[in-house]
PDB file of C-alpha atoms in Angstrom:
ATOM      1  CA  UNK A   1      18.621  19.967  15.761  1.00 68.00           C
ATOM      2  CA  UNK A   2      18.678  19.175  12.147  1.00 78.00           C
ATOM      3  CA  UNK A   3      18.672  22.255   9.367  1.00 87.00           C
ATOM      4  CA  UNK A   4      17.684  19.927   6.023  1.00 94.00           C
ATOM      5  CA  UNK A   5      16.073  16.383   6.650  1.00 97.00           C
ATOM      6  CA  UNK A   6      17.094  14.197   3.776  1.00 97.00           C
ATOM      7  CA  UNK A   7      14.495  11.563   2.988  1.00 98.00           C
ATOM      8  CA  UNK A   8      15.264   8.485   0.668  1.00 98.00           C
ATOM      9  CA  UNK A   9      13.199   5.751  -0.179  1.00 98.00           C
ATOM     10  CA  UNK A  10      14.869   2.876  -0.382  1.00 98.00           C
ATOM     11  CA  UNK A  11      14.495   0.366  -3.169  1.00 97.00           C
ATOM     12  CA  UNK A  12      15.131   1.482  -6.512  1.00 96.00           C
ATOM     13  CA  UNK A  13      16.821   4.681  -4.716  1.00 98.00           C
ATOM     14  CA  UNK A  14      19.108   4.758  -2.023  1.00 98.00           C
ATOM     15  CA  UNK A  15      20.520   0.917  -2.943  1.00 98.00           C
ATOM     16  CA  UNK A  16      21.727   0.359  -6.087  1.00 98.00           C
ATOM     17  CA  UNK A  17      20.243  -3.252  -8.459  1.00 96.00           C
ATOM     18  CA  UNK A  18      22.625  -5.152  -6.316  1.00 97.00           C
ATOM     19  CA  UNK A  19      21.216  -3.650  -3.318  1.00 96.00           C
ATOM     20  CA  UNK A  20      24.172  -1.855  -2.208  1.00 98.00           C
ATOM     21  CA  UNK A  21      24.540   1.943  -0.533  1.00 98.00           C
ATOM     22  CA  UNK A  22      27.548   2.811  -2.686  1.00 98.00           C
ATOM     23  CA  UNK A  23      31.169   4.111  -0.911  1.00 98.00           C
ATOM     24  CA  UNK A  24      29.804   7.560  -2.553  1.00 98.00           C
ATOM     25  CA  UNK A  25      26.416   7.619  -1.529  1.00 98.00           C
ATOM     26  CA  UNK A  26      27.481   6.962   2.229  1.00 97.00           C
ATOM     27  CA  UNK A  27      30.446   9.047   1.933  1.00 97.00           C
ATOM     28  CA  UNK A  28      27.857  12.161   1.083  1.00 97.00           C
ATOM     29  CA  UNK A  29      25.421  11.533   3.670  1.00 96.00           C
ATOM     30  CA  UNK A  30      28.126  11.152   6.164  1.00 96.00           C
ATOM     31  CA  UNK A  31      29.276  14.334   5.135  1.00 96.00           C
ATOM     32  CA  UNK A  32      25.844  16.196   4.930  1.00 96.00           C
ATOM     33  CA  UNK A  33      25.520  15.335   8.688  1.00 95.00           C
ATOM     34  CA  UNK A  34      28.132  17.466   9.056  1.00 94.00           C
ATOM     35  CA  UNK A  35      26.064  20.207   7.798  1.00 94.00           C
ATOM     36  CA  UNK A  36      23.428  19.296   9.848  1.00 94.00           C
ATOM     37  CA  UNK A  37      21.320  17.546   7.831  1.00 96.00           C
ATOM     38  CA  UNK A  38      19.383  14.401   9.290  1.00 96.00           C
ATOM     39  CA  UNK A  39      18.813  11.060   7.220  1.00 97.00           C
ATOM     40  CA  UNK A  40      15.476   9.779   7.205  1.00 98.00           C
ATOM     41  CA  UNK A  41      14.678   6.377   4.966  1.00 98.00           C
ATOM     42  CA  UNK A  42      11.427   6.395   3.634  1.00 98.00           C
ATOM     43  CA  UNK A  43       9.921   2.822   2.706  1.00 97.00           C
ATOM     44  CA  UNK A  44       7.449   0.254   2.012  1.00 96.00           C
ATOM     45  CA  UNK A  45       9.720  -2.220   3.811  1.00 95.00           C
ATOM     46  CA  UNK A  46       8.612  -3.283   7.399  1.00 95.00           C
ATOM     47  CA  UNK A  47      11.312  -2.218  10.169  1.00 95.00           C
ATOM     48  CA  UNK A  48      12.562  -6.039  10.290  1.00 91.00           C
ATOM     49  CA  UNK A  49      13.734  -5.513   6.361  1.00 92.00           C
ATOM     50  CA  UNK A  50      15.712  -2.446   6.833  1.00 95.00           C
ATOM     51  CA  UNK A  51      18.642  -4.040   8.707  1.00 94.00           C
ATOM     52  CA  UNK A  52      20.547  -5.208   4.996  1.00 95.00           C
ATOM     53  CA  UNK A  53      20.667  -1.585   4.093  1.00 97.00           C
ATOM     54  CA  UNK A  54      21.198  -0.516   7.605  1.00 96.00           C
ATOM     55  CA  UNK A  55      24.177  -2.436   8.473  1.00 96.00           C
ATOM     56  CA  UNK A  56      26.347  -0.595   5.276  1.00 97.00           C
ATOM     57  CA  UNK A  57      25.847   3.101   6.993  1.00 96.00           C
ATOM     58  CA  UNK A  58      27.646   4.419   9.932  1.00 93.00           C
ATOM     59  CA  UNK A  59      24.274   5.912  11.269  1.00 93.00           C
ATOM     60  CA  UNK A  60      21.249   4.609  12.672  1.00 95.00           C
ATOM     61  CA  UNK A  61      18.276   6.941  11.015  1.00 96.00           C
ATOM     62  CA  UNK A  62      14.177   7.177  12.231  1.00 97.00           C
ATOM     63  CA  UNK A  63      12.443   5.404   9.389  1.00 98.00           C
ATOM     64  CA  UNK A  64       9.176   5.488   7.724  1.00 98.00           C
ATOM     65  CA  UNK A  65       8.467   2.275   7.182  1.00 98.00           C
ATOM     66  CA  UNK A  66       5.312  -0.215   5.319  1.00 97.00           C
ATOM     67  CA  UNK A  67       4.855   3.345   3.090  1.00 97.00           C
ATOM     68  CA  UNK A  68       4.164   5.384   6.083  1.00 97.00           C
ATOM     69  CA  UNK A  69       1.961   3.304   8.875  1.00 98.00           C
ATOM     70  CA  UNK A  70       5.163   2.525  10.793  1.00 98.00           C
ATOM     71  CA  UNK A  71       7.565   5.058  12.221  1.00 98.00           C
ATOM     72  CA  UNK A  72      10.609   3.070  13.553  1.00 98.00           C
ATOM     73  CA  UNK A  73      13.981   4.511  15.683  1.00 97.00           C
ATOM     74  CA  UNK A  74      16.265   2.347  14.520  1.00 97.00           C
ATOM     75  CA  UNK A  75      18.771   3.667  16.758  1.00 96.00           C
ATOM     76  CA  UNK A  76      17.231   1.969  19.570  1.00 97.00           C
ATOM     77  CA  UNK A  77      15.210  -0.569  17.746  1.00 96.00           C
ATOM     78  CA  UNK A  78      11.939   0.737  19.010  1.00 96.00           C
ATOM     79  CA  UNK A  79       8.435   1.361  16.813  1.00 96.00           C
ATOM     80  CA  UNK A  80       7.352   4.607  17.703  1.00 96.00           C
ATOM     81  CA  UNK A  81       3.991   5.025  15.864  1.00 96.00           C
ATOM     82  CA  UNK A  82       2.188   2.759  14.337  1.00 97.00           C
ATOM     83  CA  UNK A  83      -1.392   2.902  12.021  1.00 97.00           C
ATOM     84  CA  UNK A  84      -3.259  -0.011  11.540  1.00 98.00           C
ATOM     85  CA  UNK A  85      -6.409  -1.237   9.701  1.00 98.00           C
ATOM     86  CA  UNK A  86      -8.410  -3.349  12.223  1.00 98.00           C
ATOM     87  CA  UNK A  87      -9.929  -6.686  11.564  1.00 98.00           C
ATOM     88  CA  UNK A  88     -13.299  -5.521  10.831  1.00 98.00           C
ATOM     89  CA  UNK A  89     -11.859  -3.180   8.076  1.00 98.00           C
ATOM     90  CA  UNK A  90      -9.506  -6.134   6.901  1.00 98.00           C
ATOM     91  CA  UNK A  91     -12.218  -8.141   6.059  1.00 98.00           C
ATOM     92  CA  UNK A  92     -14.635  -5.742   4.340  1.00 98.00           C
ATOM     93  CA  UNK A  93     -11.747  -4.783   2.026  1.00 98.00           C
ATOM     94  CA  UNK A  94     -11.466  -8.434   1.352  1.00 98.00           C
ATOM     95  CA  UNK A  95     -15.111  -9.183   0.477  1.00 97.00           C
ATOM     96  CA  UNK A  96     -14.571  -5.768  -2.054  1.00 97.00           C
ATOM     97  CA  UNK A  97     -12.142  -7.138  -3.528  1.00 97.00           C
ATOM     98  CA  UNK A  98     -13.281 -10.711  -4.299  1.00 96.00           C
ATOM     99  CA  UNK A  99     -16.437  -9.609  -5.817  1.00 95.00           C
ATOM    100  CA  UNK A 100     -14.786  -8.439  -8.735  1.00 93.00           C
ATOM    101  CA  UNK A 101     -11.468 -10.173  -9.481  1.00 93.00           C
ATOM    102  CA  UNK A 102     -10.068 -13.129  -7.762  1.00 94.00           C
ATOM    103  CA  UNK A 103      -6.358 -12.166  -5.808  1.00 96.00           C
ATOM    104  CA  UNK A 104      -4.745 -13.595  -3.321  1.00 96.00           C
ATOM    105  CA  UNK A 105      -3.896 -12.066   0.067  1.00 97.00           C
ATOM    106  CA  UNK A 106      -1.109 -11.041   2.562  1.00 96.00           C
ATOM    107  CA  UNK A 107      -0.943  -9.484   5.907  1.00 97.00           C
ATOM    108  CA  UNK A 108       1.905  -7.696   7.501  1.00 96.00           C
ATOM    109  CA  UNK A 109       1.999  -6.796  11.342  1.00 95.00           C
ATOM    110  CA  UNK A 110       3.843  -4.985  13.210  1.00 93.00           C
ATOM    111  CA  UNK A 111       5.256  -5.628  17.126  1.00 90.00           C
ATOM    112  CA  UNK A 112       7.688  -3.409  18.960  1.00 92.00           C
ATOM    113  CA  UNK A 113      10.370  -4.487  17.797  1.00 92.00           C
ATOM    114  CA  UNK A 114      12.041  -5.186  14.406  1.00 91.00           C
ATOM    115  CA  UNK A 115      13.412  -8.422  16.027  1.00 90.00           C
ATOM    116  CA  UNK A 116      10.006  -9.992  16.691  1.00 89.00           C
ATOM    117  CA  UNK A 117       9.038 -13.451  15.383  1.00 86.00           C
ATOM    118  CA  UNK A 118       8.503 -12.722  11.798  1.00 81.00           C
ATOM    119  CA  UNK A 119       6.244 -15.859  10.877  1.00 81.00           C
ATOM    120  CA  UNK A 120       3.855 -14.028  13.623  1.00 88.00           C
ATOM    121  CA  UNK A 121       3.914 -10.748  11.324  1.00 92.00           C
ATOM    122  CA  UNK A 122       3.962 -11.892   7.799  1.00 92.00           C
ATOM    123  CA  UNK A 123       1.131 -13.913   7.145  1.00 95.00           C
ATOM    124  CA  UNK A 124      -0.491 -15.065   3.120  1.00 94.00           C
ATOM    125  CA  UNK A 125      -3.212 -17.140   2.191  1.00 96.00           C
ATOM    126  CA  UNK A 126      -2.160 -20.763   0.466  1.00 94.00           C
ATOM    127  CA  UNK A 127      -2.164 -19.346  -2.817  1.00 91.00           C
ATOM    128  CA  UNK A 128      -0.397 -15.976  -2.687  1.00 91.00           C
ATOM    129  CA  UNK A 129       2.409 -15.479  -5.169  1.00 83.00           C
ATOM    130  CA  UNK A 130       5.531 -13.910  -3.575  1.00 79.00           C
ATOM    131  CA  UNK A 131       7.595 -11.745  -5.284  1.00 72.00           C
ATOM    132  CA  UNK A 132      10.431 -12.757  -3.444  1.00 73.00           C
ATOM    133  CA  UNK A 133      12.047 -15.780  -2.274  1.00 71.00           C
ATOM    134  CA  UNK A 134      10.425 -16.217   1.402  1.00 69.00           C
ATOM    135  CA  UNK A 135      10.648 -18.205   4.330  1.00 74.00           C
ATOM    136  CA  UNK A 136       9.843 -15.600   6.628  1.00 81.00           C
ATOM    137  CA  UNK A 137       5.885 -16.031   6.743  1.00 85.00           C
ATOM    138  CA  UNK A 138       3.048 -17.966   8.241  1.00 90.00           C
ATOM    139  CA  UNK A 139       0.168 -19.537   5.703  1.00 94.00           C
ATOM    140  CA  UNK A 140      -3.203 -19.367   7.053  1.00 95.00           C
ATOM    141  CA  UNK A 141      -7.137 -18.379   5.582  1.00 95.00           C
ATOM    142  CA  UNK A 142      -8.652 -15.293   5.016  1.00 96.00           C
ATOM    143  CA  UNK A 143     -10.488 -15.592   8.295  1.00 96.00           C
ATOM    144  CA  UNK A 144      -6.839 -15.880  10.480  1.00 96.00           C
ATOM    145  CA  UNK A 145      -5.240 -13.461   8.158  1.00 96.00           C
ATOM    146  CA  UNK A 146      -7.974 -10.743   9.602  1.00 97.00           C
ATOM    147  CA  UNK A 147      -8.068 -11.808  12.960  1.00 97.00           C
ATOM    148  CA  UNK A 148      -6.033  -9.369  14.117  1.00 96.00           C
ATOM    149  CA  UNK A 149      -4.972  -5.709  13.289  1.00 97.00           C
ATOM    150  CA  UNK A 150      -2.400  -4.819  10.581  1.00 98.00           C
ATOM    151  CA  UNK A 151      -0.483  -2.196   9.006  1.00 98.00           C
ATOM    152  CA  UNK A 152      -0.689  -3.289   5.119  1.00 97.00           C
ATOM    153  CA  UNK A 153      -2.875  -5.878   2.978  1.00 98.00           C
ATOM    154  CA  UNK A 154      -0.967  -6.833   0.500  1.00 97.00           C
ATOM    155  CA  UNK A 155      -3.156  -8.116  -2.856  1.00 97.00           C
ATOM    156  CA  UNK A 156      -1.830 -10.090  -5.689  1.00 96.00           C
ATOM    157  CA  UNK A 157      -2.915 -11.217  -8.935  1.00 95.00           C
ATOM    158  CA  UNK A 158      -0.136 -12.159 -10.961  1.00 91.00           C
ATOM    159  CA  UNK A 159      -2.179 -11.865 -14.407  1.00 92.00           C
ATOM    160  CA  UNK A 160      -2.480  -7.759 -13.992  1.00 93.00           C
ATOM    161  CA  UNK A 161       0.219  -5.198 -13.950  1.00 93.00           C
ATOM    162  CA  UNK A 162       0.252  -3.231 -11.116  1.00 92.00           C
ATOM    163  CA  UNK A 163      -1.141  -0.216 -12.775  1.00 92.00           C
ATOM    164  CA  UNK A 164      -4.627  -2.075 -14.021  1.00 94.00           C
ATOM    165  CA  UNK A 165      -5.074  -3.987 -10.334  1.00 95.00           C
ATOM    166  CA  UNK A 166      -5.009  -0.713  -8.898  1.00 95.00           C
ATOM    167  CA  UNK A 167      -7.553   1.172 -11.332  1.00 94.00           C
ATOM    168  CA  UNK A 168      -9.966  -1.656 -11.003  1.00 94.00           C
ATOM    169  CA  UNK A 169      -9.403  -2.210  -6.848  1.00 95.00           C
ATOM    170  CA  UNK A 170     -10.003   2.250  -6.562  1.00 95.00           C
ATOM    171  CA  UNK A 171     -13.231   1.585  -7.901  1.00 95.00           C
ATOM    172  CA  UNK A 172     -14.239  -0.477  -4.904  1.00 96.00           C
ATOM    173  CA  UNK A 173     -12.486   0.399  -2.012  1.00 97.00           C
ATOM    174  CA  UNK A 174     -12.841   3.700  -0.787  1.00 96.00           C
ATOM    175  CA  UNK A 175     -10.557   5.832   0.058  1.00 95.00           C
ATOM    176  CA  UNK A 176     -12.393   6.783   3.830  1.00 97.00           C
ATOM    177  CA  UNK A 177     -11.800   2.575   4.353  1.00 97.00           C
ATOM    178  CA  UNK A 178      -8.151   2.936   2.829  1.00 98.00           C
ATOM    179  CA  UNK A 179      -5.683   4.241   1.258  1.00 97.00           C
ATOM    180  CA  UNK A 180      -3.868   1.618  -1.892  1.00 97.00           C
ATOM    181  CA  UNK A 181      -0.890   2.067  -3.691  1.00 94.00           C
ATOM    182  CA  UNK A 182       1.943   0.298  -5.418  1.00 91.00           C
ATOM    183  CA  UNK A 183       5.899  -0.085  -4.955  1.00 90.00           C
ATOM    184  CA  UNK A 184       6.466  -2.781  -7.670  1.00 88.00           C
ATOM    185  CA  UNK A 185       5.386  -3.010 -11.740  1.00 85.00           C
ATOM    186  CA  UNK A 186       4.394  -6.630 -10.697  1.00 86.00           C
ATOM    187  CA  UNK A 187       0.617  -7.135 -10.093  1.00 92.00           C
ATOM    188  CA  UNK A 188       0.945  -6.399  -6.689  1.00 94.00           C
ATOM    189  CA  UNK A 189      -0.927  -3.656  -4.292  1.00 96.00           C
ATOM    190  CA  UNK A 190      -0.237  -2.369  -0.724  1.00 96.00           C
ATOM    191  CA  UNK A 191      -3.134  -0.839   1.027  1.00 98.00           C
ATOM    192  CA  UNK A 192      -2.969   0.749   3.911  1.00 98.00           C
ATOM    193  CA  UNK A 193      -5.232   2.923   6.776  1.00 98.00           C
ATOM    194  CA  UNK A 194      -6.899   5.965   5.416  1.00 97.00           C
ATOM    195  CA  UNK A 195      -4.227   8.729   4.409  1.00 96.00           C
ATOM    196  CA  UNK A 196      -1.451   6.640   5.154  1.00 97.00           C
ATOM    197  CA  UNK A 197       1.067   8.262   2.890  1.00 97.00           C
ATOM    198  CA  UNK A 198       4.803   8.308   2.941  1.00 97.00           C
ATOM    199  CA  UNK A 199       4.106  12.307   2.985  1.00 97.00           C
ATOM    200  CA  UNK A 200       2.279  11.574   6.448  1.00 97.00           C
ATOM    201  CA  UNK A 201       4.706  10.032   8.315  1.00 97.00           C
ATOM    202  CA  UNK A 202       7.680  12.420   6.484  1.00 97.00           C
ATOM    203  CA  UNK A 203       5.152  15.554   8.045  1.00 97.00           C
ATOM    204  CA  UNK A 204       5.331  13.753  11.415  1.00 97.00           C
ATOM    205  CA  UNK A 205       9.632  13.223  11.382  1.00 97.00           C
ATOM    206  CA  UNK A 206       9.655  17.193  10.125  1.00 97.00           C
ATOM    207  CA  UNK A 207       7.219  17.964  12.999  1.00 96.00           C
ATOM    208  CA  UNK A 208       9.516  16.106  15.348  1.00 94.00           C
ATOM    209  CA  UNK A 209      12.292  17.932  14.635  1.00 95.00           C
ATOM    210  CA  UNK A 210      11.130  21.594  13.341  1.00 95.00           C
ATOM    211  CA  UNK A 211      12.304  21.257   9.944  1.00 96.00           C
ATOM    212  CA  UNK A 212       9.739  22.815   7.164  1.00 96.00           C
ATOM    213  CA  UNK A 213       8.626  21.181   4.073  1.00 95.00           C
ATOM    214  CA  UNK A 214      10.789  24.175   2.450  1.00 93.00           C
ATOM    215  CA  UNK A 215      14.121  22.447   4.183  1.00 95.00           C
ATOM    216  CA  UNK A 216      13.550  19.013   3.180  1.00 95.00           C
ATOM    217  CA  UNK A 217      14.861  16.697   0.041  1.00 94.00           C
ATOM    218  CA  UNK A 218      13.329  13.466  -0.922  1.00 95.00           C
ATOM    219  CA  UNK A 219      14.059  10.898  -3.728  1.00 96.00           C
ATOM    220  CA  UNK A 220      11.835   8.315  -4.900  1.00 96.00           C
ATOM    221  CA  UNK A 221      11.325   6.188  -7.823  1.00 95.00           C
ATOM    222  CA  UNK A 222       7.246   5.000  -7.420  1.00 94.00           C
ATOM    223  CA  UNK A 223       3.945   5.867  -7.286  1.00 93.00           C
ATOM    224  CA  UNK A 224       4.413   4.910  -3.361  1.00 95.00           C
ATOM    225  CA  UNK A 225       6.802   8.439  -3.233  1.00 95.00           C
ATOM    226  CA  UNK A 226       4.829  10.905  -5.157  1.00 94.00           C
ATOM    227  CA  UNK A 227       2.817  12.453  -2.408  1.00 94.00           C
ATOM    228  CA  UNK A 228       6.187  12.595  -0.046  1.00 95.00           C
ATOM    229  CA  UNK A 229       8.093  14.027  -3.345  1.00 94.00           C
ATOM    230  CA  UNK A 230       5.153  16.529  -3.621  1.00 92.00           C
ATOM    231  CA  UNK A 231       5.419  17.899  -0.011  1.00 94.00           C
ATOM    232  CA  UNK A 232       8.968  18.257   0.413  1.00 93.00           C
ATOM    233  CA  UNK A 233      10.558  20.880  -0.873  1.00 90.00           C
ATOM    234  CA  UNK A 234      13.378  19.861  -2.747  1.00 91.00           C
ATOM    235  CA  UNK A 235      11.167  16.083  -4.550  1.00 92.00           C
ATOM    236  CA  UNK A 236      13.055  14.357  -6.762  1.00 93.00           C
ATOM    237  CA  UNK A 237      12.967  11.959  -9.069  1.00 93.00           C
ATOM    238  CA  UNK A 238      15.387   8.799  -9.659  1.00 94.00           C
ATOM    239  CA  UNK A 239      16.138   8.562 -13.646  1.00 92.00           C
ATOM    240  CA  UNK A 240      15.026   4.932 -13.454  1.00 93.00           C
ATOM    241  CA  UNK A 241      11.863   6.133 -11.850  1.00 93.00           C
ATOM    242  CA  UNK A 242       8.185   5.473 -13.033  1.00 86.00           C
ATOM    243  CA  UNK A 243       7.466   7.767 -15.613  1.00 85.00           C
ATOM    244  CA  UNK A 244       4.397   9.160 -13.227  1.00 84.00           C
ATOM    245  CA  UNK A 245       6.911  10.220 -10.271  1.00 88.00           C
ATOM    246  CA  UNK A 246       8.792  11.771 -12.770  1.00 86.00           C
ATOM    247  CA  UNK A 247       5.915  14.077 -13.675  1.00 81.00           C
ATOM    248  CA  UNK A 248       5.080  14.529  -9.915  1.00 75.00           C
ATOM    249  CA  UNK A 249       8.837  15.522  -8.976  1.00 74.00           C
ATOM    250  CA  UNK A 250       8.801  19.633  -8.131  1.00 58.00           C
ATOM    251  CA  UNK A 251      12.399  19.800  -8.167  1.00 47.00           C
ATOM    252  CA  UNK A 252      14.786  22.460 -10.134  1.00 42.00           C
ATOM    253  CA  UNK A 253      18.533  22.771  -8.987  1.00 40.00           C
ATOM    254  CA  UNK A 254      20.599  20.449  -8.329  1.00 44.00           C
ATOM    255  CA  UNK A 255      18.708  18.668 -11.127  1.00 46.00           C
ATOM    256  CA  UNK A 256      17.349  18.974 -14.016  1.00 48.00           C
ATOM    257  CA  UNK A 257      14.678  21.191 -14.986  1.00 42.00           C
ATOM    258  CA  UNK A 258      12.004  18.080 -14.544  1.00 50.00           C
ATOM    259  CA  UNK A 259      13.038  16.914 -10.785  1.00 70.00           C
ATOM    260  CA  UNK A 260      15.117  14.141 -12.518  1.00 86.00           C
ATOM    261  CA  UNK A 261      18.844  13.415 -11.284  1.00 92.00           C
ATOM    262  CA  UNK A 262      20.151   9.874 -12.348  1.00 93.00           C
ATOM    263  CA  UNK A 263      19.715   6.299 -11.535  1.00 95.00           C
ATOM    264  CA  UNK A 264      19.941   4.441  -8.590  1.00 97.00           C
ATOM    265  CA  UNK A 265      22.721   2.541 -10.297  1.00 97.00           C
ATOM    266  CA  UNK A 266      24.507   6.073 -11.638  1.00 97.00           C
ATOM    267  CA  UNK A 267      24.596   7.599  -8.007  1.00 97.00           C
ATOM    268  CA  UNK A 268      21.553   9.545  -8.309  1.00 96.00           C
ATOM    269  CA  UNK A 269      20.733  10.403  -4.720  1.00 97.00           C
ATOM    270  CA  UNK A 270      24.894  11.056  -4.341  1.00 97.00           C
ATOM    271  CA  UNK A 271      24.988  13.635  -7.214  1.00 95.00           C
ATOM    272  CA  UNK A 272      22.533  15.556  -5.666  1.00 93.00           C
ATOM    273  CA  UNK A 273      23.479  15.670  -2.304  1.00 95.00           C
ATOM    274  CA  UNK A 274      27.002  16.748  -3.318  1.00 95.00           C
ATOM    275  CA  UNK A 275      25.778  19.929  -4.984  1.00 91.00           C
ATOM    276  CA  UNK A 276      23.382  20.557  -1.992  1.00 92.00           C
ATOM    277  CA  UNK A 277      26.161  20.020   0.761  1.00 94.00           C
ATOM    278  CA  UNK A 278      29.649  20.950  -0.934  1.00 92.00           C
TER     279      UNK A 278
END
């Protein structure tokens, strides 16, 4: 059994702008494992995304994926948990929503594997704006796109930063219906069940294998972390981080005195882990 858990989000974090896990960075995790310490990824990606980061480590890590409503072995390519917010629930959010700002809409499912038929997981309505170059999705209308349970709605309005659609969209949806947050500074929000936190599923892998809060380091850059960099014991905060997670990092050594190491492109999660595993 593990001593530390390390826990990484993953954009903005763990890769670098090019999306690479630096020689360094793998070269200290492989080595922490030596010291008993277990890698956990920690991410707003569904379990179908994480391969591209996966296939540049030696190891095959659980992961908390779609900010915390997924837990995924990707060792053996299995979902283990998964929290959903049912069709009734998708719509009411919906008709929130549309009374006081017009969005558009995405879905994201999840099957039990990460190897399902993504255009049956990924569904938008006609006019949602990706952020991303996509061919991996299904277009259908708000009716189809809450048929059926999911583990994140995904709103867009490409007119608002991501900061002002989710002050406006707390004031009508509730957190008892949901919980929202944010992973991008585009105008683009990611709700999910009630108390569906990174933290939550992070408390879950810790349960699992009887590591306390006290034993575990996580990195994050986004308001999608702060809760998980709250609970753990060692939270810290990527230099190229919102300037919010920086305030919510509770870290002291191996950092600096604010929870801050460096970027994601300056080997920020490396630099700590060397000091905390020599």
């Amino acid at each position: 059994m593990p001593t530390h858990l390390i826990v990484s989000d993953i954009d903005g974090t763990f890769i670098t702008s090019a999306e690479r896990v630096t020689p360094r960075l793998r070269d200290a995790v492989t080595h922490a494992a030596t010291k008993d310490a277990e890698l956990v990824l920690a991410t707003g990606r569904p379990p179908r995304w994480i391969y591209p980061v996966l296939d540049q480590l030696p190891i095959r890590p659980i992961c908390i994926c779609v900010n915390g409503a997924v837990l995924y072995d990707s060792d053996t390519d299995r979902v283990v948990t998964a929290r959903t917010l049912p069709p009734a629930t998708l719509t009411r959010i919906m008709q929130l929503i549309d009374d006081v700002l017009p969005v558009s809409y995405a879905v994201e499912r999840v099957g039990a594997s990460a190897f399902d038929k993504c255009e049956e997981l990924f569904l938008v309505t006609p006019d949602f704006l990706h952020l991303w170059d996509s061919e991996e999705h299904t277009v259908v209308d708000k009716t189809e796109l809450a048929a059926k349970s999911a583990v994140k709605l995904l709103v867009r309005n490409d007119r608002k930063t991501a900061w002002d659609l989710y002050h406006l969209i707390k004031l009508v949806v509730p957190p008892e219906l949901a919980h929202i947050t944010f992973s991008t500074d585009e105008g683009l929000l990611e709700i999910s069940a009630p108390q569906v936190t990174k933290a939550a599923g992070l408390m879950a892998v810790a349960q699992f294998y009887g590591v306390p809060a006290s034993d575990v380091v996580a990195f994050g850059d986004m308001p999608n972390d702060i809760e998980m960099l709250q609970w753990a014991g060692l939270g810290v905060a990527m230099g190229n981080a919102d300037e919010r997670v920086k305030v919510a990092a509770g870290a002291a050594w191996p950092v600096d005195a604010d929870g801050i190491t460096t970027s994601n492109d300056d080997f920020g999660v490396a630099r700590v882990l060397e000091r905390l595993f020599p």
